[in-house]
mmCIF file of C-alpha atoms and ligand atoms in Angstrom:
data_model
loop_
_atom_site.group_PDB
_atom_site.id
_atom_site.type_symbol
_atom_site.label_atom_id
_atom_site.label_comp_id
_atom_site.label_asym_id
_atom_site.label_seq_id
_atom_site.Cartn_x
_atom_site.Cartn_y
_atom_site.Cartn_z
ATOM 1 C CA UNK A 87 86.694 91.411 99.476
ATOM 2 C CA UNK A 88 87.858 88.722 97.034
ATOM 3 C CA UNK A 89 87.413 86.207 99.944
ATOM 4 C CA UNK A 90 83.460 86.860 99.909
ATOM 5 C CA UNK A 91 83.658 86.618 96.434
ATOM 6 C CA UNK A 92 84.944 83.315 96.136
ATOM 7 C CA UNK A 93 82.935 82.139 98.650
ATOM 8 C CA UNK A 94 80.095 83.601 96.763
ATOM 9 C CA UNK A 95 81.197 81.857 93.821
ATOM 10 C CA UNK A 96 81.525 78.524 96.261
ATOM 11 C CA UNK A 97 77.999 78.673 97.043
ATOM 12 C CA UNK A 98 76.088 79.382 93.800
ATOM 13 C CA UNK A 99 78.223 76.704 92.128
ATOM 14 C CA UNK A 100 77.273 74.238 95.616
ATOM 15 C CA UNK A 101 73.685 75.379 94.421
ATOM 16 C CA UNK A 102 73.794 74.571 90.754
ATOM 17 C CA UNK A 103 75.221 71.239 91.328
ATOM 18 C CA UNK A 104 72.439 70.544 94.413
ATOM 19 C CA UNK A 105 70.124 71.482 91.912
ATOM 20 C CA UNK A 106 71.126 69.908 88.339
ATOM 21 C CA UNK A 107 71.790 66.965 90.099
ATOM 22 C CA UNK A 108 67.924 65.228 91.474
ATOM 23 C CA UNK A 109 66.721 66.499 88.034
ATOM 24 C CA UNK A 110 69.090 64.156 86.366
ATOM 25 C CA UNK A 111 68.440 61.650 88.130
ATOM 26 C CA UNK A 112 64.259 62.160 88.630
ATOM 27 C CA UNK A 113 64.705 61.854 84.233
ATOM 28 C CA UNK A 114 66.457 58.746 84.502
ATOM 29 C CA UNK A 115 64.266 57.203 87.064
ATOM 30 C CA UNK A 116 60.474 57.873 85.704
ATOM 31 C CA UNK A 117 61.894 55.838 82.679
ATOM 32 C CA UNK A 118 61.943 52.325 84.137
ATOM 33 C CA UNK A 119 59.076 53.165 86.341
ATOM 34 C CA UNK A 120 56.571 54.404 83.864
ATOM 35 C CA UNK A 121 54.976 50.622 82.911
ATOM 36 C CA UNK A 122 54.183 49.545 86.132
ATOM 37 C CA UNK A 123 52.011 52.837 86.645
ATOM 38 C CA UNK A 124 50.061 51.714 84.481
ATOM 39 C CA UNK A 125 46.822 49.511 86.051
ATOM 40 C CA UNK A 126 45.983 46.401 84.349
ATOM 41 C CA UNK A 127 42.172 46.372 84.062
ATOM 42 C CA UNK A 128 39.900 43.137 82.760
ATOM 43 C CA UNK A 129 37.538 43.940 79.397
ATOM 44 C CA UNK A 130 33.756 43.196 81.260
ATOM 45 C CA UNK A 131 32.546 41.425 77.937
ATOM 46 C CA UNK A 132 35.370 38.802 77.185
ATOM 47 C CA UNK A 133 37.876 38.830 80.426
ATOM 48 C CA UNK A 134 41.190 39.904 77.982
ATOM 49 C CA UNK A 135 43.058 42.216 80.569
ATOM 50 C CA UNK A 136 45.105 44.966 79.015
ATOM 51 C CA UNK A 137 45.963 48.608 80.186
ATOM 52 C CA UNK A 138 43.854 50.954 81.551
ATOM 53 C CA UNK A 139 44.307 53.631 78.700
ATOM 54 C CA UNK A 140 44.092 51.344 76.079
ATOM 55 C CA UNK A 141 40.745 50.316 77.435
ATOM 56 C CA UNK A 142 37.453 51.669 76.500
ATOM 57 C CA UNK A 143 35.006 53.210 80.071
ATOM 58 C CA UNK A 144 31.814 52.627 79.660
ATOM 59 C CA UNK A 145 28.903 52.305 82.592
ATOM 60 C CA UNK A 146 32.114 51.366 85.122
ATOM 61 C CA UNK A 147 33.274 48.951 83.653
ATOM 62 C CA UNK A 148 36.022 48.644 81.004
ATOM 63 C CA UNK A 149 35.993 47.352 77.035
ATOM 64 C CA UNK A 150 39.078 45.892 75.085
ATOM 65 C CA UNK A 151 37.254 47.159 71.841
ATOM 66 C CA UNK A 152 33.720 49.148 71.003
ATOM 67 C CA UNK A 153 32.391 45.647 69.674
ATOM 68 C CA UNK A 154 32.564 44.448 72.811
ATOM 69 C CA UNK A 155 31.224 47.447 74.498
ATOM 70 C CA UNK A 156 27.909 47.341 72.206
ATOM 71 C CA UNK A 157 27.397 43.900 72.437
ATOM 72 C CA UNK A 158 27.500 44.251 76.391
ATOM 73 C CA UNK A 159 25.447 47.716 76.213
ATOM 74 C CA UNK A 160 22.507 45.609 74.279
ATOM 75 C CA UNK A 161 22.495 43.221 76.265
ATOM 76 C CA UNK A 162 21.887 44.959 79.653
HETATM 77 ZN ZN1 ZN B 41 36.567 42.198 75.053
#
């Protein structure tokens, strides 16, 4: 009976380790990846290119700033 208990014991500490262990290491490697997510995207009034969510959307087509997205809007 203690047999089946230790193997018991065997398997749900094989199973905490399989578990604990991707997590760790999913944490570690979203870090370094995160920038490079990010697409680079080219402000339709003056050409600057920054990142998508620091751009403005407007009409399809993306804005470094809301000057620039008026002054294209009046235009058109
Ligand atoms: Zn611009």
């Amino acid at each position: 009976m203690s047999r089946i208990l230790f193997f018991a014991l065997l398997a749900f500490l094989a199973w905490l380790w399989f578990f604990k262990k991707p997590a760790r290491n999913k944490s570690e490697k979203s870090k370094p990846a995160e920038p490079a997510v990010e697409r680079i995207v080219q402000c339709a009034e003056c050409g600057l290119r920054l990142p998508e969510g620091e751009a403005l959307f407007s009409d399809a087509q993306y804005f470094c700033c809301p000057e620039h997205r008026d002054a294209h809007d009046s235009r058109v």
